[in-house]
Tab-separated table of N, CA and C in Angstrom:
chain	number	residue	atom	x	y	z
A	12	MET	N	53.918	1.296	-78.691
A	12	MET	CA	53.065	2.056	-78.980
A	12	MET	C	53.253	2.941	-77.904
A	13	LYS	N	53.879	4.147	-77.641
A	13	LYS	CA	53.789	5.607	-77.071
A	13	LYS	C	52.704	6.153	-76.411
A	14	TYR	N	52.218	6.104	-75.130
A	14	TYR	CA	51.739	7.205	-74.250
A	14	TYR	C	51.691	8.085	-74.525
A	15	LEU	N	50.931	9.697	-74.521
A	15	LEU	CA	51.917	10.666	-73.648
A	15	LEU	C	50.744	10.662	-72.513
A	16	VAL	N	51.764	11.159	-71.590
A	16	VAL	CA	50.379	11.539	-69.619
A	16	VAL	C	51.482	12.805	-69.523
A	17	ARG	N	50.356	13.541	-69.067
A	17	ARG	CA	50.680	14.926	-68.172
A	17	ARG	C	51.004	14.566	-66.996
A	18	ASP	N	51.608	15.061	-66.435
A	18	ASP	CA	51.680	14.689	-64.621
A	18	ASP	C	50.299	15.592	-63.961
A	19	LYS	N	49.487	16.490	-64.662
A	19	LYS	CA	48.764	17.551	-63.865
A	19	LYS	C	47.508	15.927	-63.879
A	20	ILE	N	47.839	15.105	-64.329
A	20	ILE	CA	46.919	13.581	-64.174
A	20	ILE	C	46.785	12.485	-62.401
A	21	PHE	N	47.735	13.547	-61.278
A	21	PHE	CA	47.396	12.985	-60.239
A	21	PHE	C	47.064	14.113	-59.352
A	22	ALA	N	46.018	15.066	-59.471
A	22	ALA	CA	45.207	16.109	-59.244
A	22	ALA	C	43.769	15.007	-58.629
A	23	ILE	N	43.608	14.233	-57.488
A	23	ILE	CA	42.871	13.853	-57.304
A	23	ILE	C	41.078	14.270	-57.489
A	24	GLY	N	40.053	14.246	-58.254
A	24	GLY	CA	38.861	14.252	-58.295
A	24	GLY	C	38.912	15.322	-59.716
A	25	ASP	N	39.867	14.989	-60.287
A	25	ASP	CA	40.124	15.454	-61.924
A	25	ASP	C	39.888	14.613	-63.065
A	26	ASP	N	39.792	14.962	-64.100
A	26	ASP	CA	39.698	13.682	-65.041
A	26	ASP	C	40.811	14.181	-66.183
A	27	TYR	N	41.521	13.393	-66.786
A	27	TYR	CA	42.834	13.989	-67.878
A	27	TYR	C	42.944	12.388	-68.596
A	28	TRP	N	43.047	13.251	-70.305
A	28	TRP	CA	43.247	12.049	-71.310
A	28	TRP	C	44.628	11.648	-71.494
A	29	ILE	N	45.032	10.750	-71.684
A	29	ILE	CA	45.936	10.194	-72.106
A	29	ILE	C	46.200	9.499	-73.491
A	30	GLU	N	47.332	10.093	-74.154
A	30	GLU	CA	46.840	10.032	-75.484
A	30	GLU	C	47.880	9.120	-76.523
A	31	ASP	N	47.390	8.194	-77.675
A	31	ASP	CA	48.276	7.408	-77.974
A	31	ASP	C	49.138	8.110	-78.929
A	32	GLU	N	50.156	8.216	-79.721
A	32	GLU	CA	50.848	8.354	-80.390
A	32	GLU	C	50.656	9.399	-81.771
A	33	GLN	N	49.133	9.133	-81.757
A	33	GLN	CA	48.652	9.424	-83.055
A	33	GLN	C	47.834	11.139	-82.485
A	34	GLY	N	47.902	11.240	-81.163
A	34	GLY	CA	47.282	12.338	-80.111
A	34	GLY	C	45.966	12.035	-80.338
A	35	ARG	N	45.277	10.125	-80.173
A	35	ARG	CA	43.788	10.000	-79.851
A	35	ARG	C	43.695	9.881	-78.752
A	36	HIS	N	42.767	9.862	-77.805
A	36	HIS	CA	42.510	9.610	-76.463
A	36	HIS	C	42.316	8.205	-76.162
A	37	ALA	N	42.968	7.294	-75.542
A	37	ALA	CA	43.473	6.115	-75.275
A	37	ALA	C	43.065	5.373	-73.856
A	38	PHE	N	43.059	6.445	-72.946
A	38	PHE	CA	42.506	6.365	-71.950
A	38	PHE	C	42.355	7.562	-71.162
A	39	LEU	N	41.423	7.412	-70.151
A	39	LEU	CA	40.992	8.232	-69.156
A	39	LEU	C	41.112	7.986	-67.806
A	40	VAL	N	41.646	8.871	-67.056
A	40	VAL	CA	42.016	9.015	-65.823
A	40	VAL	C	40.885	9.713	-65.005
A	41	ASP	N	40.250	8.886	-64.032
A	41	ASP	CA	39.195	9.449	-63.375
A	41	ASP	C	39.666	9.223	-61.956
A	42	GLY	N	40.249	10.572	-61.378
A	42	GLY	CA	40.249	10.625	-60.173
A	42	GLY	C	39.585	10.754	-59.206
A	43	LYS	N	39.094	10.088	-58.143
A	43	LYS	CA	37.629	9.778	-57.569
A	43	LYS	C	38.045	10.524	-56.455
A	44	ALA	N	37.611	11.771	-56.163
A	44	ALA	CA	37.444	12.647	-54.697
A	44	ALA	C	36.363	12.467	-53.579
A	45	LEU	N	36.839	12.823	-52.894
A	45	LEU	CA	35.875	12.601	-51.707
A	45	LEU	C	35.892	11.251	-50.981
A	46	ARG	N	37.153	10.330	-51.441
A	46	ARG	CA	37.191	8.683	-50.923
A	46	ARG	C	37.825	8.752	-49.801
A	47	LEU	N	37.783	7.934	-49.282
A	47	LEU	CA	39.007	7.415	-47.492
A	47	LEU	C	39.857	7.244	-48.203
A	48	ARG	N	40.368	6.674	-49.286
A	48	ARG	CA	41.660	6.082	-49.477
A	48	ARG	C	41.970	6.924	-51.088
A	49	ASP	N	43.480	7.128	-51.385
A	49	ASP	CA	43.936	7.495	-52.737
A	49	ASP	C	43.014	6.425	-54.232
A	50	THR	N	42.416	6.698	-54.634
A	50	THR	CA	41.570	6.358	-56.122
A	50	THR	C	41.536	6.820	-57.090
A	51	LEU	N	41.757	6.024	-58.234
A	51	LEU	CA	42.144	6.373	-59.871
A	51	LEU	C	41.876	5.118	-60.320
A	52	GLU	N	40.853	5.501	-61.310
A	52	GLU	CA	40.233	4.442	-62.016
A	52	GLU	C	40.679	5.019	-63.865
A	53	LEU	N	41.011	4.268	-64.570
A	53	LEU	CA	41.929	4.334	-65.473
A	53	LEU	C	40.533	3.783	-66.600
A	54	LYS	N	40.322	4.472	-67.268
A	54	LYS	CA	39.012	4.163	-68.525
A	54	LYS	C	39.541	3.954	-70.154
A	55	GLY	N	38.996	3.234	-70.529
A	55	GLY	CA	38.763	3.266	-72.401
A	55	GLY	C	38.429	4.534	-72.544
A	56	PRO	N	38.473	4.684	-73.723
A	56	PRO	CA	37.811	5.429	-74.814
A	56	PRO	C	36.325	6.209	-74.077
A	57	ASP	N	36.138	4.674	-73.969
A	57	ASP	CA	34.258	4.228	-74.392
A	57	ASP	C	33.588	4.451	-72.966
A	58	GLY	N	34.908	4.608	-72.166
A	58	GLY	CA	33.899	5.132	-70.717
A	58	GLY	C	34.383	3.449	-69.998
A	59	GLN	N	34.543	2.715	-70.049
A	59	GLN	CA	34.621	1.120	-69.722
A	59	GLN	C	35.516	1.055	-68.803
A	60	VAL	N	35.976	0.974	-67.103
A	60	VAL	CA	36.672	1.019	-66.530
A	60	VAL	C	37.684	-0.303	-66.836
A	61	LEU	N	39.102	0.085	-67.004
A	61	LEU	CA	39.978	-1.065	-67.695
A	61	LEU	C	40.484	-1.265	-66.351
A	62	VAL	N	40.463	-0.645	-65.597
A	62	VAL	CA	41.527	-0.664	-64.043
A	62	VAL	C	41.500	0.286	-63.015
A	63	THR	N	41.432	-0.293	-61.906
A	63	THR	CA	41.451	0.764	-60.686
A	63	THR	C	42.506	0.815	-59.760
A	64	LEU	N	43.333	1.892	-59.508
A	64	LEU	CA	44.064	2.021	-58.807
A	64	LEU	C	44.098	2.704	-57.071
A	65	ARG	N	44.256	1.835	-56.343
A	65	ARG	CA	43.547	2.193	-54.906
A	65	ARG	C	44.962	2.107	-53.678
A	66	GLN	N	45.167	3.091	-53.015
A	66	GLN	CA	46.208	3.294	-51.961
A	66	GLN	C	45.399	2.016	-50.947
A	67	LYS	N	46.514	1.015	-50.708
A	67	LYS	CA	46.265	0.211	-49.793
A	67	LYS	C	45.834	1.213	-48.188
A	68	MET	N	45.125	0.987	-47.492
A	68	MET	CA	44.507	1.391	-45.939
A	68	MET	C	45.642	1.105	-44.825
A	69	PHE	N	45.855	-0.299	-44.645
A	69	PHE	CA	45.910	-0.984	-43.532
A	69	PHE	C	47.308	-1.412	-44.151
A	70	SER	N	48.527	-1.273	-44.631
A	70	SER	CA	49.400	-1.903	-44.546
A	70	SER	C	50.458	-1.478	-43.928
A	71	LEU	N	51.450	-2.214	-43.514
A	71	LEU	CA	52.993	-1.735	-42.776
A	71	LEU	C	53.710	-1.061	-44.039
A	72	ARG	N	53.785	-1.181	-45.266
A	72	ARG	CA	54.628	-0.666	-45.666
A	72	ARG	C	53.612	-0.095	-46.523
A	73	ASP	N	54.305	1.013	-47.574
A	73	ASP	CA	52.971	1.993	-48.179
A	73	ASP	C	52.824	0.797	-49.494
A	74	ALA	N	51.698	0.877	-49.926
A	74	ALA	CA	51.064	-0.514	-51.034
A	74	ALA	C	49.797	0.658	-51.947
A	75	MET	N	50.083	0.195	-53.350
A	75	MET	CA	48.639	0.602	-53.724
A	75	MET	C	48.620	-0.712	-54.353
A	76	THR	N	46.983	-1.176	-54.749
A	76	THR	CA	46.570	-2.542	-55.467
A	76	THR	C	45.948	-1.909	-57.208
A	77	ILE	N	46.246	-2.633	-57.970
A	77	ILE	CA	45.375	-2.200	-59.397
A	77	ILE	C	44.603	-3.221	-59.268
A	78	GLU	N	43.249	-3.096	-59.469
A	78	GLU	CA	42.032	-4.151	-59.717
A	78	GLU	C	41.717	-3.732	-61.131
A	79	ARG	N	41.270	-4.886	-61.256
A	79	ARG	CA	40.305	-5.393	-62.829
A	79	ARG	C	38.813	-6.014	-62.928
A	80	ASP	N	37.745	-5.790	-62.593
A	80	ASP	CA	36.516	-5.840	-62.836
A	80	ASP	C	36.816	-6.490	-61.358
A	81	ASP	N	36.333	-5.671	-60.238
A	81	ASP	CA	37.116	-5.122	-58.590
A	81	ASP	C	37.679	-6.623	-58.452
A	82	GLN	N	38.351	-7.551	-59.075
A	82	GLN	CA	39.465	-8.278	-59.060
A	82	GLN	C	40.773	-7.743	-58.216
A	83	PRO	N	41.412	-8.223	-57.762
A	83	PRO	CA	42.913	-7.578	-57.425
A	83	PRO	C	43.894	-8.049	-58.528
A	84	LEU	N	44.589	-7.072	-58.957
A	84	LEU	CA	45.392	-8.046	-60.227
A	84	LEU	C	46.856	-7.548	-59.916
A	85	ALA	N	47.308	-6.907	-59.366
A	85	ALA	CA	48.519	-6.835	-58.414
A	85	ALA	C	49.152	-5.553	-57.564
A	86	THR	N	49.893	-6.041	-56.637
A	86	THR	CA	49.802	-4.973	-55.677
A	86	THR	C	51.444	-4.747	-55.708
A	87	VAL	N	51.595	-2.955	-55.618
A	87	VAL	CA	52.819	-2.081	-55.891
A	87	VAL	C	53.431	-1.692	-54.194
A	88	ARG	N	54.619	-2.167	-54.823
A	88	ARG	CA	55.715	-1.936	-52.661
A	88	ARG	C	56.401	-1.215	-53.291
A	89	ARG	N	57.343	-0.362	-52.225
A	89	ARG	CA	58.462	-0.099	-52.532
A	89	ARG	C	59.579	-0.927	-52.097
A	90	LYS	N	60.660	-1.743	-52.935
A	90	LYS	CA	61.143	-3.220	-52.894
A	90	LYS	C	62.260	-2.985	-51.516
A	91	ARG	N	61.696	-3.566	-50.404
A	91	ARG	CA	62.410	-3.653	-49.111
A	91	ARG	C	63.865	-4.244	-49.669
A	92	LEU	N	65.103	-3.778	-48.679
A	92	LEU	CA	66.484	-3.706	-48.534
A	92	LEU	C	66.734	-3.489	-49.859
A	93	SER	N	66.394	-2.813	-50.730
A	93	SER	CA	67.254	-2.033	-51.832
A	93	SER	C	68.141	-1.369	-52.018
A	94	LEU	N	68.772	-1.427	-52.214
A	94	LEU	CA	69.755	0.199	-52.507
A	94	LEU	C	69.318	1.390	-52.936
A	95	LEU	N	68.472	0.796	-53.375
A	95	LEU	CA	68.320	1.618	-54.770
A	95	LEU	C	66.872	2.240	-54.187
A	96	ARG	N	66.719	3.468	-53.684
A	96	ARG	CA	65.565	4.187	-53.202
A	96	ARG	C	64.259	3.773	-54.464
A	97	ASN	N	64.457	3.682	-55.781
A	97	ASN	CA	63.562	3.820	-56.292
A	97	ASN	C	63.864	2.086	-57.542
A	98	HIS	N	63.547	1.704	-56.385
A	98	HIS	CA	63.404	0.077	-57.027
A	98	HIS	C	62.047	-0.392	-56.339
A	99	TYR	N	60.682	-0.420	-57.279
A	99	TYR	CA	59.794	-1.055	-56.905
A	99	TYR	C	59.387	-2.306	-57.324
A	100	ARG	N	58.381	-3.368	-56.524
A	100	ARG	CA	58.190	-4.594	-56.812
A	100	ARG	C	56.254	-4.390	-57.275
A	101	VAL	N	55.809	-4.704	-58.191
A	101	VAL	CA	54.269	-5.364	-58.628
A	101	VAL	C	54.490	-7.032	-58.625
A	102	THR	N	53.658	-7.324	-57.459
A	102	THR	CA	53.600	-8.458	-57.326
A	102	THR	C	51.888	-8.752	-58.008
A	103	LEU	N	51.896	-9.574	-59.195
A	103	LEU	CA	50.738	-10.112	-59.810
A	103	LEU	C	50.252	-11.302	-59.016
A	104	VAL	N	48.661	-11.203	-59.124
A	104	VAL	CA	47.952	-12.352	-58.543
A	104	VAL	C	48.514	-13.805	-58.851
A	105	ASP	N	49.112	-13.970	-59.773
A	105	ASP	CA	49.460	-15.271	-60.366
A	105	ASP	C	50.670	-15.441	-59.675
A	106	GLY	N	51.406	-14.489	-58.841
A	106	GLY	CA	52.716	-14.750	-58.095
A	106	GLY	C	53.690	-14.151	-58.855
A	107	THR	N	53.272	-14.002	-60.095
A	107	THR	CA	54.396	-13.174	-60.535
A	107	THR	C	54.550	-12.374	-60.503
A	108	GLY	N	55.968	-11.526	-61.072
A	108	GLY	CA	56.599	-10.054	-60.476
A	108	GLY	C	56.893	-9.308	-61.493
A	109	LEU	N	56.847	-8.055	-61.628
A	109	LEU	CA	57.255	-7.113	-62.275
A	109	LEU	C	58.675	-6.201	-61.481
A	110	ASP	N	59.524	-5.463	-62.509
A	110	ASP	CA	60.512	-5.543	-61.523
A	110	ASP	C	60.662	-3.642	-62.166
A	111	VAL	N	60.201	-2.652	-61.029
A	111	VAL	CA	60.317	-1.086	-61.615
A	111	VAL	C	61.432	-0.382	-61.069
A	112	SER	N	62.556	-0.012	-61.996
A	112	SER	CA	63.292	0.635	-61.110
A	112	SER	C	64.328	2.008	-62.023
A	113	GLY	N	65.005	2.969	-61.614
A	113	GLY	CA	65.501	4.381	-62.281
A	113	GLY	C	64.861	5.461	-61.144
A	114	ARG	N	64.829	6.158	-62.177
A	114	ARG	CA	64.511	7.426	-61.434
A	114	ARG	C	63.302	7.818	-61.689
A	115	ILE	N	62.548	7.493	-60.466
A	115	ILE	CA	61.033	7.706	-60.476
A	115	ILE	C	60.576	8.779	-60.359
A	116	LEU	N	61.155	10.275	-59.709
A	116	LEU	CA	60.567	11.446	-59.940
A	116	LEU	C	60.863	12.436	-60.901
A	117	ASP	N	61.801	11.616	-61.566
A	117	ASP	CA	62.575	12.452	-63.005
A	117	ASP	C	61.532	11.702	-63.874
A	118	ARG	N	60.784	10.902	-63.787
A	118	ARG	CA	60.118	10.041	-64.816
A	118	ARG	C	60.949	9.168	-65.952
A	119	GLU	N	62.064	8.914	-65.386
A	119	GLU	CA	63.149	7.680	-66.326
A	119	GLU	C	63.227	6.599	-65.407
A	120	PHE	N	62.238	5.696	-65.924
A	120	PHE	CA	62.314	4.387	-65.116
A	120	PHE	C	61.999	3.284	-65.783
A	121	THR	N	62.436	2.216	-65.397
A	121	THR	CA	61.609	0.929	-66.666
A	121	THR	C	60.707	0.101	-65.889
A	122	VAL	N	60.125	-0.322	-66.668
A	122	VAL	CA	58.766	-2.153	-66.229
A	122	VAL	C	59.977	-3.146	-66.834
A	123	GLU	N	60.244	-4.093	-65.947
A	123	GLU	CA	60.841	-5.365	-66.833
A	123	GLU	C	60.014	-6.719	-65.764
A	124	TYR	N	60.252	-7.852	-66.504
A	124	TYR	CA	59.538	-8.880	-66.326
A	124	TYR	C	60.524	-10.397	-66.584
A	125	GLU	N	61.305	-10.445	-65.309
A	125	GLU	CA	62.316	-11.541	-65.810
A	125	GLU	C	63.716	-11.039	-66.676
A	126	GLY	N	63.801	-9.599	-66.260
A	126	GLY	CA	64.865	-9.341	-67.039
A	126	GLY	C	64.629	-8.554	-68.158
A	127	GLU	N	63.491	-8.706	-68.643
A	127	GLU	CA	62.777	-8.567	-70.359
A	127	GLU	C	62.034	-7.070	-69.958
A	128	LEU	N	62.889	-6.174	-70.715
A	128	LEU	CA	61.914	-4.785	-70.968
A	128	LEU	C	60.787	-4.563	-71.152
A	129	LEU	N	59.520	-4.840	-70.490
A	129	LEU	CA	58.224	-4.320	-70.764
A	129	LEU	C	58.087	-2.961	-71.207
A	130	ALA	N	58.082	-2.227	-70.445
A	130	ALA	CA	57.747	-0.646	-70.768
A	130	ALA	C	58.685	0.109	-70.336
A	131	HIS	N	59.069	1.396	-71.016
A	131	HIS	CA	59.988	2.693	-70.871
A	131	HIS	C	59.325	3.658	-70.689
A	132	ILE	N	58.778	4.334	-69.179
A	132	ILE	CA	59.179	5.477	-69.268
A	132	ILE	C	59.922	6.755	-68.988
A	133	SER	N	59.619	7.791	-70.010
A	133	SER	CA	60.816	8.717	-69.905
A	133	SER	C	59.869	9.895	-70.552
A	134	ARG	N	60.658	11.284	-70.091
A	134	ARG	CA	60.084	12.528	-70.037
A	134	ARG	C	61.254	12.760	-71.785
A	135	GLN	N	62.075	12.347	-72.112
A	135	GLN	CA	63.141	12.566	-72.627
A	135	GLN	C	62.565	12.471	-74.348
A	136	TRP	N	61.356	12.499	-74.513
A	136	TRP	CA	60.695	12.325	-75.755
A	136	TRP	C	60.708	13.781	-75.881
A	137	PHE	N	60.221	14.315	-75.076
A	137	PHE	CA	59.144	15.586	-75.284
A	137	PHE	C	59.697	16.949	-74.339
A	138	HIS	N	59.490	17.917	-75.553
A	138	HIS	CA	60.121	19.711	-74.463
A	138	HIS	C	59.094	19.721	-73.530
A	139	VAL	N	57.981	19.487	-73.444
A	139	VAL	CA	56.976	20.146	-72.647
A	139	VAL	C	57.426	19.243	-70.850
A	140	ARG	N	58.042	19.978	-69.934
A	140	ARG	CA	58.131	19.473	-68.775
A	140	ARG	C	57.085	18.692	-68.091
A	141	GLU	N	55.858	19.136	-68.035
A	141	GLU	CA	54.836	18.272	-67.536
A	141	GLU	C	54.567	16.928	-68.115
A	142	THR	N	54.992	17.035	-68.869
A	142	THR	CA	54.435	15.455	-70.191
A	142	THR	C	56.099	14.651	-69.966
A	143	TYR	N	55.537	12.942	-69.877
A	143	TYR	CA	56.588	11.692	-69.719
A	143	TYR	C	55.361	11.018	-70.914
A	144	ALA	N	55.649	10.208	-71.486
A	144	ALA	CA	55.832	9.093	-72.492
A	144	ALA	C	55.887	7.482	-71.742
A	145	VAL	N	54.606	6.907	-71.681
A	145	VAL	CA	55.446	5.340	-71.353
A	145	VAL	C	55.133	4.850	-72.680
A	146	ASN	N	56.376	4.201	-72.812
A	146	ASN	CA	56.640	3.500	-74.044
A	146	ASN	C	56.371	2.129	-73.733
A	147	VAL	N	55.054	1.190	-74.018
A	147	VAL	CA	55.044	-0.230	-74.277
A	147	VAL	C	56.154	-1.226	-75.282
A	148	VAL	N	56.808	-1.471	-74.958
A	148	VAL	CA	57.836	-2.403	-75.831
A	148	VAL	C	57.229	-2.994	-76.423
A	149	ARG	N	56.884	-4.280	-75.698
A	149	ARG	CA	56.106	-5.399	-75.871
A	149	ARG	C	54.583	-5.477	-76.725
A	150	GLU	N	54.811	-6.177	-77.659
A	150	GLU	CA	52.906	-5.882	-78.168
A	150	GLU	C	51.982	-6.827	-77.456
A	151	ASP	N	52.670	-7.753	-76.863
A	151	ASP	CA	51.721	-8.518	-75.744
A	151	ASP	C	51.353	-7.792	-74.102
A	152	ALA	N	51.808	-6.964	-74.295
A	152	ALA	CA	51.949	-6.589	-73.152
A	152	ALA	C	50.717	-5.690	-72.769
A	153	ASP	N	49.984	-5.969	-71.210
A	153	ASP	CA	49.071	-4.434	-71.248
A	153	ASP	C	49.083	-3.580	-71.117
A	154	ALA	N	48.513	-2.755	-71.919
A	154	ALA	CA	49.133	-1.718	-71.645
A	154	ALA	C	48.548	-0.617	-71.052
A	155	ALA	N	47.495	-0.840	-70.505
A	155	ALA	CA	46.458	-0.194	-69.273
A	155	ALA	C	47.120	-1.050	-67.774
A	156	LEU	N	47.654	-2.317	-68.174
A	156	LEU	CA	48.484	-2.489	-66.868
A	156	LEU	C	50.010	-1.334	-66.873
A	157	GLN	N	50.309	-1.753	-67.816
A	157	GLN	CA	52.063	-0.886	-67.484
A	157	GLN	C	51.480	0.928	-67.261
A	158	ILE	N	50.780	1.394	-67.653
A	158	ILE	CA	50.530	3.049	-67.524
A	158	ILE	C	49.614	2.697	-65.917
A	159	ALA	N	49.239	1.920	-65.311
A	159	ALA	CA	48.697	1.681	-63.810
A	159	ALA	C	50.072	1.691	-63.415
A	160	VAL	N	50.613	0.721	-63.570
A	160	VAL	CA	52.076	0.794	-62.758
A	160	VAL	C	52.969	1.720	-63.031
A	161	ALA	N	53.072	2.490	-64.114
A	161	ALA	CA	54.007	3.948	-64.250
A	161	ALA	C	53.135	5.192	-63.049
A	162	VAL	N	51.133	5.310	-63.151
A	162	VAL	CA	51.196	5.783	-61.888
A	162	VAL	C	51.205	5.865	-60.758
A	163	CYS	N	51.125	4.118	-59.931
A	163	CYS	CA	51.047	3.907	-59.073
A	163	CYS	C	52.411	4.277	-58.497
A	164	VAL	N	54.163	4.174	-59.368
A	164	VAL	CA	54.874	4.078	-58.566
A	164	VAL	C	55.380	5.628	-58.385
A	165	ILE	N	54.895	6.543	-58.914
A	165	ILE	CA	55.067	7.924	-59.457
A	165	ILE	C	54.767	8.314	-58.199
A	166	ARG	N	53.006	8.178	-57.607
A	166	ARG	CA	52.212	8.324	-56.790
A	166	ARG	C	53.515	8.399	-55.169
A	167	MET	N	53.815	6.543	-55.244
A	167	MET	CA	54.033	5.996	-54.051
A	167	MET	C	55.197	7.208	-53.525
A	168	ALA	N	56.143	7.170	-55.124
A	168	ALA	CA	57.640	8.051	-54.428
A	168	ALA	C	57.347	9.867	-54.593
A	169	GLU	N	56.481	10.296	-54.850
A	169	GLU	CA	56.219	11.419	-53.950
A	169	GLU	C	55.366	11.881	-52.572
A	170	ARG	N	54.724	10.828	-52.375
A	170	ARG	CA	54.050	10.293	-51.558
A	170	ARG	C	55.551	10.334	-50.343
A	171	GLU	N	56.269	9.824	-50.825
A	171	GLU	CA	57.807	9.318	-49.934
A	171	GLU	C	58.459	10.540	-49.659
A	172	ARG	N	58.379	11.023	-50.551
A	172	ARG	CA	59.519	12.735	-50.583
A	172	ARG	C	58.549	13.077	-49.511
A	173	GLU	N	57.267	13.838	-50.209
A	173	GLU	CA	56.442	14.592	-49.021
A	173	GLU	C	56.758	14.178	-47.550
A	174	ASP	N	57.012	12.684	-47.197
A	174	ASP	CA	57.402	12.346	-45.989
A	174	ASP	C	58.287	13.071	-45.760
């Protein structure tokens, strides 16, 4: 299933809807202003918090955590010793990992688990410049987690570019 995401969701303190292929509200991104660290909540259409994204405060490398029900779900970091600048590793709490690679700032990248495609993030499906899609390929993949991963790596790549 494809989800339509507008780049303006990255403004902290603002709320934006992510729509499904039929144009229905699928997720609400709630940017938490006035927080000590970068925090976003991804909510369902009913307002229930599905995942929370937080910038790690005291980390040697830039990292973000993804939490579900106030429990850590995953940590996102740029992969060390990678020849590709746009390669990130998502370490899940169970020890498994997801690989994210591609042109992050161009919104053209993939999320894979053990070489199997879980999600493809792309602007090519849309003619509107500030819009991209998160295409969750596997039906059993957690759509909220895939969107959270996309949001995290884009935020991290943009911060890295600014530094």
